[in-house]
């Protein structure tokens, strides 16, 4: 994979995300009638908190990988779920990019001076925590040397992004979420299920990465 050409192509792909909402919405939980249980952005009367997550891409053996975290049981919310490293944008953070890198350093020990920031994905609202998330895409030309923080991270998964391109990549199951039966799309990965905000963000990342690769072939 020609790394420099891919990074440039992906950066161009990230410059225009206006037509990705249909693909992202396919990973939203739905009621039995097929209507989504929530929207991609907050309602007009809601003032959300702001957060950022880091989608770090790196190549290995002609594949693209992105590190994900299994959230520790010590955390107050979303314990055991699969997430991208990230969290609140603090007043001391200069930008969402700075917040995402800081959180990745705190959670998985990523050296923040190594990745190259190449763009952002579309913002995404998480109603249960009232967060509007800005996903930051970064590139590293080798597998990162990580040291997960056990108080926040139970394990780090290295997801091959190409797995999400398969026609049967998405599965759906019924779950009771806050007392409501919902049809929940997810990406199975080994013993894990990647769903919710993480699956929606990864869907857009995979879509744009695939388009970038096709552009340089």
PDB file of C-alpha atoms in Angstrom:
ATOM      1  CA  UNK A   1       0.000   0.000   0.000  1.00  0.00           C
ATOM      2  CA  UNK A   2       1.545   3.371  -0.991  1.00  0.00           C
ATOM      3  CA  UNK A   3       1.156   5.118   2.355  1.00  0.00           C
ATOM      4  CA  UNK A   4       1.651   8.723   1.275  1.00  0.00           C
ATOM      5  CA  UNK A   5      -0.760   8.378  -1.633  1.00  0.00           C
ATOM      6  CA  UNK A   6      -3.371   6.749   0.604  1.00  0.00           C
ATOM      7  CA  UNK A   7      -3.100   9.438   3.285  1.00  0.00           C
ATOM      8  CA  UNK A   8      -3.510  12.176   0.675  1.00  0.00           C
ATOM      9  CA  UNK A   9      -6.490  10.394  -0.876  1.00  0.00           C
ATOM     10  CA  UNK A  10      -8.142   9.859   2.506  1.00  0.00           C
ATOM     11  CA  UNK A  11      -7.571  13.475   3.465  1.00  0.00           C
ATOM     12  CA  UNK A  12      -9.390  14.481   0.286  1.00  0.00           C
ATOM     13  CA  UNK A  13     -12.197  12.046   1.084  1.00  0.00           C
ATOM     14  CA  UNK A  14     -12.635  13.568   4.540  1.00  0.00           C
ATOM     15  CA  UNK A  15     -13.043  17.040   3.079  1.00  0.00           C
ATOM     16  CA  UNK A  16     -16.614  16.306   1.928  1.00  0.00           C
ATOM     17  CA  UNK A  17     -18.796  14.110   4.125  1.00  0.00           C
ATOM     18  CA  UNK A  18     -22.194  15.504   3.199  1.00  0.00           C
ATOM     19  CA  UNK A  19     -23.579  12.346   1.597  1.00  0.00           C
ATOM     20  CA  UNK A  20     -22.645   9.804   4.286  1.00  0.00           C
ATOM     21  CA  UNK A  21     -25.711  10.079   6.546  1.00  0.00           C
ATOM     22  CA  UNK A  22     -27.587   7.220   4.880  1.00  0.00           C
ATOM     23  CA  UNK A  23     -24.694   4.815   5.459  1.00  0.00           C
ATOM     24  CA  UNK A  24     -24.238   5.971   9.053  1.00  0.00           C
ATOM     25  CA  UNK A  25     -27.956   5.726   9.801  1.00  0.00           C
ATOM     26  CA  UNK A  26     -27.963   2.025   8.898  1.00  0.00           C
ATOM     27  CA  UNK A  27     -26.120   1.374  12.182  1.00  0.00           C
ATOM     28  CA  UNK A  28     -28.678   3.218  14.330  1.00  0.00           C
ATOM     29  CA  UNK A  29     -30.866   1.025  16.580  1.00  0.00           C
ATOM     30  CA  UNK A  30     -34.443   0.909  15.315  1.00  0.00           C
ATOM     31  CA  UNK A  31     -37.892   0.165  16.654  1.00  0.00           C
ATOM     32  CA  UNK A  32     -39.690  -2.889  15.321  1.00  0.00           C
ATOM     33  CA  UNK A  33     -41.377  -0.713  12.686  1.00  0.00           C
ATOM     34  CA  UNK A  34     -37.966   0.211  11.247  1.00  0.00           C
ATOM     35  CA  UNK A  35     -37.874   3.797  12.514  1.00  0.00           C
ATOM     36  CA  UNK A  36     -34.573   4.850  14.137  1.00  0.00           C
ATOM     37  CA  UNK A  37     -34.640   5.185  17.910  1.00  0.00           C
ATOM     38  CA  UNK A  38     -32.576   8.362  17.759  1.00  0.00           C
ATOM     39  CA  UNK A  39     -31.001  10.844  15.362  1.00  0.00           C
ATOM     40  CA  UNK A  40     -27.423  11.371  14.291  1.00  0.00           C
ATOM     41  CA  UNK A  41     -27.432  14.946  15.667  1.00  0.00           C
ATOM     42  CA  UNK A  42     -28.997  16.433  18.822  1.00  0.00           C
ATOM     43  CA  UNK A  43     -32.494  17.940  18.832  1.00  0.00           C
ATOM     44  CA  UNK A  44     -32.580  21.712  18.398  1.00  0.00           C
ATOM     45  CA  UNK A  45     -33.576  22.289  22.044  1.00  0.00           C
ATOM     46  CA  UNK A  46     -30.676  20.262  23.497  1.00  0.00           C
ATOM     47  CA  UNK A  47     -27.344  21.757  24.516  1.00  0.00           C
ATOM     48  CA  UNK A  48     -24.916  18.826  24.364  1.00  0.00           C
ATOM     49  CA  UNK A  49     -21.574  18.344  25.979  1.00  0.00           C
ATOM     50  CA  UNK A  50     -18.680  18.068  23.547  1.00  0.00           C
ATOM     51  CA  UNK A  51     -16.294  15.163  23.176  1.00  0.00           C
ATOM     52  CA  UNK A  52     -13.760  13.758  20.736  1.00  0.00           C
ATOM     53  CA  UNK A  53     -12.555  10.269  19.834  1.00  0.00           C
ATOM     54  CA  UNK A  54      -9.506   9.127  17.907  1.00  0.00           C
ATOM     55  CA  UNK A  55      -9.727   6.777  14.936  1.00  0.00           C
ATOM     56  CA  UNK A  56      -6.070   5.865  14.424  1.00  0.00           C
ATOM     57  CA  UNK A  57      -5.322   4.030  11.188  1.00  0.00           C
ATOM     58  CA  UNK A  58      -2.133   2.083  10.606  1.00  0.00           C
ATOM     59  CA  UNK A  59      -1.037  -0.427   7.927  1.00  0.00           C
ATOM     60  CA  UNK A  60       0.253  -3.933   8.521  1.00  0.00           C
ATOM     61  CA  UNK A  61       0.646  -6.758   5.977  1.00  0.00           C
ATOM     62  CA  UNK A  62      -1.361  -4.845   3.352  1.00  0.00           C
ATOM     63  CA  UNK A  63      -4.262  -4.337   5.748  1.00  0.00           C
ATOM     64  CA  UNK A  64      -5.539  -1.274   7.598  1.00  0.00           C
ATOM     65  CA  UNK A  65      -6.101  -1.523  11.330  1.00  0.00           C
ATOM     66  CA  UNK A  66      -7.722   0.709  13.942  1.00  0.00           C
ATOM     67  CA  UNK A  67      -7.217   0.235  17.713  1.00  0.00           C
ATOM     68  CA  UNK A  68     -10.380  -0.066  19.792  1.00  0.00           C
ATOM     69  CA  UNK A  69     -10.763  -0.339  23.547  1.00  0.00           C
ATOM     70  CA  UNK A  70     -12.802  -2.704  25.675  1.00  0.00           C
ATOM     71  CA  UNK A  71     -14.057  -0.401  28.394  1.00  0.00           C
ATOM     72  CA  UNK A  72     -13.102  -1.371  31.926  1.00  0.00           C
ATOM     73  CA  UNK A  73     -15.665  -2.551  34.455  1.00  0.00           C
ATOM     74  CA  UNK A  74     -14.383   0.228  36.739  1.00  0.00           C
ATOM     75  CA  UNK A  75     -16.015   2.938  34.616  1.00  0.00           C
ATOM     76  CA  UNK A  76     -19.381   4.485  35.472  1.00  0.00           C
ATOM     77  CA  UNK A  77     -20.960   3.935  32.047  1.00  0.00           C
ATOM     78  CA  UNK A  78     -20.723   1.741  28.954  1.00  0.00           C
ATOM     79  CA  UNK A  79     -18.664  -0.856  30.844  1.00  0.00           C
ATOM     80  CA  UNK A  80     -17.446  -3.725  28.692  1.00  0.00           C
ATOM     81  CA  UNK A  81     -18.430  -1.987  25.468  1.00  0.00           C
ATOM     82  CA  UNK A  82     -16.123  -1.500  22.504  1.00  0.00           C
ATOM     83  CA  UNK A  83     -15.081   2.115  21.993  1.00  0.00           C
ATOM     84  CA  UNK A  84     -12.657   4.366  20.235  1.00  0.00           C
ATOM     85  CA  UNK A  85     -10.295   6.096  22.668  1.00  0.00           C
ATOM     86  CA  UNK A  86     -11.673   9.493  23.595  1.00  0.00           C
ATOM     87  CA  UNK A  87     -13.692  11.566  26.034  1.00  0.00           C
ATOM     88  CA  UNK A  88     -14.682  15.094  26.985  1.00  0.00           C
ATOM     89  CA  UNK A  89     -13.145  18.129  25.347  1.00  0.00           C
ATOM     90  CA  UNK A  90     -11.678  19.993  28.318  1.00  0.00           C
ATOM     91  CA  UNK A  91     -11.304  23.796  28.510  1.00  0.00           C
ATOM     92  CA  UNK A  92      -7.533  23.288  28.379  1.00  0.00           C
ATOM     93  CA  UNK A  93      -7.753  21.422  25.042  1.00  0.00           C
ATOM     94  CA  UNK A  94      -6.896  23.628  22.098  1.00  0.00           C
ATOM     95  CA  UNK A  95      -9.146  21.667  19.729  1.00  0.00           C
ATOM     96  CA  UNK A  96     -11.042  18.401  19.319  1.00  0.00           C
ATOM     97  CA  UNK A  97      -7.851  17.007  17.792  1.00  0.00           C
ATOM     98  CA  UNK A  98      -5.893  17.880  20.937  1.00  0.00           C
ATOM     99  CA  UNK A  99      -8.586  16.339  23.123  1.00  0.00           C
ATOM    100  CA  UNK A 100      -8.658  13.100  21.117  1.00  0.00           C
ATOM    101  CA  UNK A 101      -4.868  12.730  21.274  1.00  0.00           C
ATOM    102  CA  UNK A 102      -4.794  13.518  24.993  1.00  0.00           C
ATOM    103  CA  UNK A 103      -7.482  10.968  25.740  1.00  0.00           C
ATOM    104  CA  UNK A 104      -5.735   8.339  23.597  1.00  0.00           C
ATOM    105  CA  UNK A 105      -2.549   8.931  25.551  1.00  0.00           C
ATOM    106  CA  UNK A 106      -4.390   8.634  28.872  1.00  0.00           C
ATOM    107  CA  UNK A 107      -6.365   5.516  27.881  1.00  0.00           C
ATOM    108  CA  UNK A 108      -3.983   3.463  25.757  1.00  0.00           C
ATOM    109  CA  UNK A 109      -0.602   5.132  26.198  1.00  0.00           C
ATOM    110  CA  UNK A 110      -0.370   6.419  22.625  1.00  0.00           C
ATOM    111  CA  UNK A 111       2.599   8.718  22.008  1.00  0.00           C
ATOM    112  CA  UNK A 112       0.732  11.834  20.874  1.00  0.00           C
ATOM    113  CA  UNK A 113       3.718  13.102  18.868  1.00  0.00           C
ATOM    114  CA  UNK A 114       3.665  10.109  16.504  1.00  0.00           C
ATOM    115  CA  UNK A 115       0.311  10.178  14.640  1.00  0.00           C
ATOM    116  CA  UNK A 116      -0.455  12.556  11.789  1.00  0.00           C
ATOM    117  CA  UNK A 117      -3.925  14.113  11.974  1.00  0.00           C
ATOM    118  CA  UNK A 118      -5.552  13.884   8.559  1.00  0.00           C
ATOM    119  CA  UNK A 119      -9.128  15.017   9.144  1.00  0.00           C
ATOM    120  CA  UNK A 120     -12.462  14.617  10.879  1.00  0.00           C
ATOM    121  CA  UNK A 121     -15.512  12.453  10.387  1.00  0.00           C
ATOM    122  CA  UNK A 122     -19.084  13.698  10.857  1.00  0.00           C
ATOM    123  CA  UNK A 123     -20.199  14.703  14.341  1.00  0.00           C
ATOM    124  CA  UNK A 124     -22.407  12.198  16.157  1.00  0.00           C
ATOM    125  CA  UNK A 125     -24.797  12.670  19.064  1.00  0.00           C
ATOM    126  CA  UNK A 126     -24.981  10.123  21.904  1.00  0.00           C
ATOM    127  CA  UNK A 127     -28.267  10.747  23.767  1.00  0.00           C
ATOM    128  CA  UNK A 128     -27.591   8.577  26.822  1.00  0.00           C
ATOM    129  CA  UNK A 129     -24.577  10.713  27.796  1.00  0.00           C
ATOM    130  CA  UNK A 130     -25.658  13.903  25.977  1.00  0.00           C
ATOM    131  CA  UNK A 131     -22.345  14.066  24.108  1.00  0.00           C
ATOM    132  CA  UNK A 132     -21.804  15.466  20.634  1.00  0.00           C
ATOM    133  CA  UNK A 133     -18.721  13.578  19.467  1.00  0.00           C
ATOM    134  CA  UNK A 134     -16.179  14.774  16.921  1.00  0.00           C
ATOM    135  CA  UNK A 135     -14.296  11.780  15.481  1.00  0.00           C
ATOM    136  CA  UNK A 136     -10.691  12.606  14.590  1.00  0.00           C
ATOM    137  CA  UNK A 137      -8.866  10.507  11.998  1.00  0.00           C
ATOM    138  CA  UNK A 138      -5.117  10.053  12.377  1.00  0.00           C
ATOM    139  CA  UNK A 139      -2.453   8.028  10.593  1.00  0.00           C
ATOM    140  CA  UNK A 140       0.573   6.103  11.827  1.00  0.00           C
ATOM    141  CA  UNK A 141       2.783   4.253   9.367  1.00  0.00           C
ATOM    142  CA  UNK A 142       3.431   1.354  11.748  1.00  0.00           C
ATOM    143  CA  UNK A 143       1.648  -0.545  14.517  1.00  0.00           C
ATOM    144  CA  UNK A 144       1.551   1.619  17.664  1.00  0.00           C
ATOM    145  CA  UNK A 145       3.315   0.612  20.859  1.00  0.00           C
ATOM    146  CA  UNK A 146       0.499   0.907  23.400  1.00  0.00           C
ATOM    147  CA  UNK A 147       0.242   0.663  27.170  1.00  0.00           C
ATOM    148  CA  UNK A 148      -3.459   0.528  28.164  1.00  0.00           C
ATOM    149  CA  UNK A 149      -4.536   2.155  31.424  1.00  0.00           C
ATOM    150  CA  UNK A 150      -6.198  -0.718  33.359  1.00  0.00           C
ATOM    151  CA  UNK A 151      -8.478   1.648  35.258  1.00  0.00           C
ATOM    152  CA  UNK A 152     -10.137   2.629  31.969  1.00  0.00           C
ATOM    153  CA  UNK A 153      -9.306  -0.104  29.463  1.00  0.00           C
ATOM    154  CA  UNK A 154      -9.753  -3.848  29.925  1.00  0.00           C
ATOM    155  CA  UNK A 155      -8.150  -4.681  26.554  1.00  0.00           C
ATOM    156  CA  UNK A 156      -7.152  -3.182  23.214  1.00  0.00           C
ATOM    157  CA  UNK A 157      -8.506  -4.720  20.012  1.00  0.00           C
ATOM    158  CA  UNK A 158      -6.845  -4.138  16.654  1.00  0.00           C
ATOM    159  CA  UNK A 159      -9.700  -4.242  14.169  1.00  0.00           C
ATOM    160  CA  UNK A 160      -8.894  -4.904  10.478  1.00  0.00           C
ATOM    161  CA  UNK A 161     -10.925  -2.208   8.774  1.00  0.00           C
ATOM    162  CA  UNK A 162     -11.372  -4.305   5.615  1.00  0.00           C
ATOM    163  CA  UNK A 163     -13.575  -6.661   7.647  1.00  0.00           C
ATOM    164  CA  UNK A 164     -16.259  -3.977   7.628  1.00  0.00           C
ATOM    165  CA  UNK A 165     -16.405  -3.936   3.831  1.00  0.00           C
ATOM    166  CA  UNK A 166     -17.887  -7.429   3.569  1.00  0.00           C
ATOM    167  CA  UNK A 167     -21.501  -7.634   2.389  1.00  0.00           C
ATOM    168  CA  UNK A 168     -22.452  -9.575   5.528  1.00  0.00           C
ATOM    169  CA  UNK A 169     -20.366  -7.490   7.951  1.00  0.00           C
ATOM    170  CA  UNK A 170     -23.417  -6.095   9.794  1.00  0.00           C
ATOM    171  CA  UNK A 171     -25.634  -8.332  11.900  1.00  0.00           C
ATOM    172  CA  UNK A 172     -28.734  -7.359  13.866  1.00  0.00           C
ATOM    173  CA  UNK A 173     -30.136  -8.575  17.167  1.00  0.00           C
ATOM    174  CA  UNK A 174     -32.966  -7.514  19.449  1.00  0.00           C
ATOM    175  CA  UNK A 175     -31.982  -5.867  22.733  1.00  0.00           C
ATOM    176  CA  UNK A 176     -33.846  -4.271  25.594  1.00  0.00           C
ATOM    177  CA  UNK A 177     -32.378  -0.796  25.975  1.00  0.00           C
ATOM    178  CA  UNK A 178     -33.757   1.286  28.856  1.00  0.00           C
ATOM    179  CA  UNK A 179     -36.900  -0.827  28.807  1.00  0.00           C
ATOM    180  CA  UNK A 180     -37.516  -0.599  25.058  1.00  0.00           C
ATOM    181  CA  UNK A 181     -37.111  -3.476  22.586  1.00  0.00           C
ATOM    182  CA  UNK A 182     -34.845  -2.341  19.756  1.00  0.00           C
ATOM    183  CA  UNK A 183     -33.291  -3.941  16.708  1.00  0.00           C
ATOM    184  CA  UNK A 184     -29.586  -3.250  17.143  1.00  0.00           C
ATOM    185  CA  UNK A 185     -27.156  -3.481  14.201  1.00  0.00           C
ATOM    186  CA  UNK A 186     -23.577  -4.362  15.080  1.00  0.00           C
ATOM    187  CA  UNK A 187     -20.275  -5.609  13.710  1.00  0.00           C
ATOM    188  CA  UNK A 188     -19.292  -8.963  15.220  1.00  0.00           C
ATOM    189  CA  UNK A 189     -15.571  -9.242  15.960  1.00  0.00           C
ATOM    190  CA  UNK A 190     -14.530 -12.462  17.652  1.00  0.00           C
ATOM    191  CA  UNK A 191     -16.416 -12.665  20.939  1.00  0.00           C
ATOM    192  CA  UNK A 192     -17.252  -8.970  20.782  1.00  0.00           C
ATOM    193  CA  UNK A 193     -20.041  -6.902  19.228  1.00  0.00           C
ATOM    194  CA  UNK A 194     -19.259  -3.396  18.043  1.00  0.00           C
ATOM    195  CA  UNK A 195     -22.408  -1.294  18.092  1.00  0.00           C
ATOM    196  CA  UNK A 196     -23.760   2.156  18.927  1.00  0.00           C
ATOM    197  CA  UNK A 197     -21.639   5.252  18.338  1.00  0.00           C
ATOM    198  CA  UNK A 198     -18.486   3.225  17.672  1.00  0.00           C
ATOM    199  CA  UNK A 199     -20.104   1.212  14.888  1.00  0.00           C
ATOM    200  CA  UNK A 200     -21.540   4.349  13.277  1.00  0.00           C
ATOM    201  CA  UNK A 201     -18.165   6.107  13.300  1.00  0.00           C
ATOM    202  CA  UNK A 202     -16.372   3.019  11.969  1.00  0.00           C
ATOM    203  CA  UNK A 203     -18.932   2.717   9.166  1.00  0.00           C
ATOM    204  CA  UNK A 204     -18.057   6.154   7.865  1.00  0.00           C
ATOM    205  CA  UNK A 205     -14.326   5.580   8.370  1.00  0.00           C
ATOM    206  CA  UNK A 206     -14.482   2.301   6.426  1.00  0.00           C
ATOM    207  CA  UNK A 207     -16.498   3.929   3.636  1.00  0.00           C
ATOM    208  CA  UNK A 208     -14.003   6.748   3.217  1.00  0.00           C
ATOM    209  CA  UNK A 209     -10.924   4.521   3.542  1.00  0.00           C
ATOM    210  CA  UNK A 210     -12.278   2.156   0.903  1.00  0.00           C
ATOM    211  CA  UNK A 211     -12.923   5.069  -1.467  1.00  0.00           C
ATOM    212  CA  UNK A 212      -9.397   6.381  -0.865  1.00  0.00           C
ATOM    213  CA  UNK A 213      -7.858   2.993  -1.655  1.00  0.00           C
ATOM    214  CA  UNK A 214      -9.878   2.722  -4.852  1.00  0.00           C
ATOM    215  CA  UNK A 215      -8.698   6.177  -5.825  1.00  0.00           C
ATOM    216  CA  UNK A 216      -5.008   5.227  -5.724  1.00  0.00           C
ATOM    217  CA  UNK A 217      -5.282   1.845  -7.450  1.00  0.00           C
TER     218      UNK A 217
END
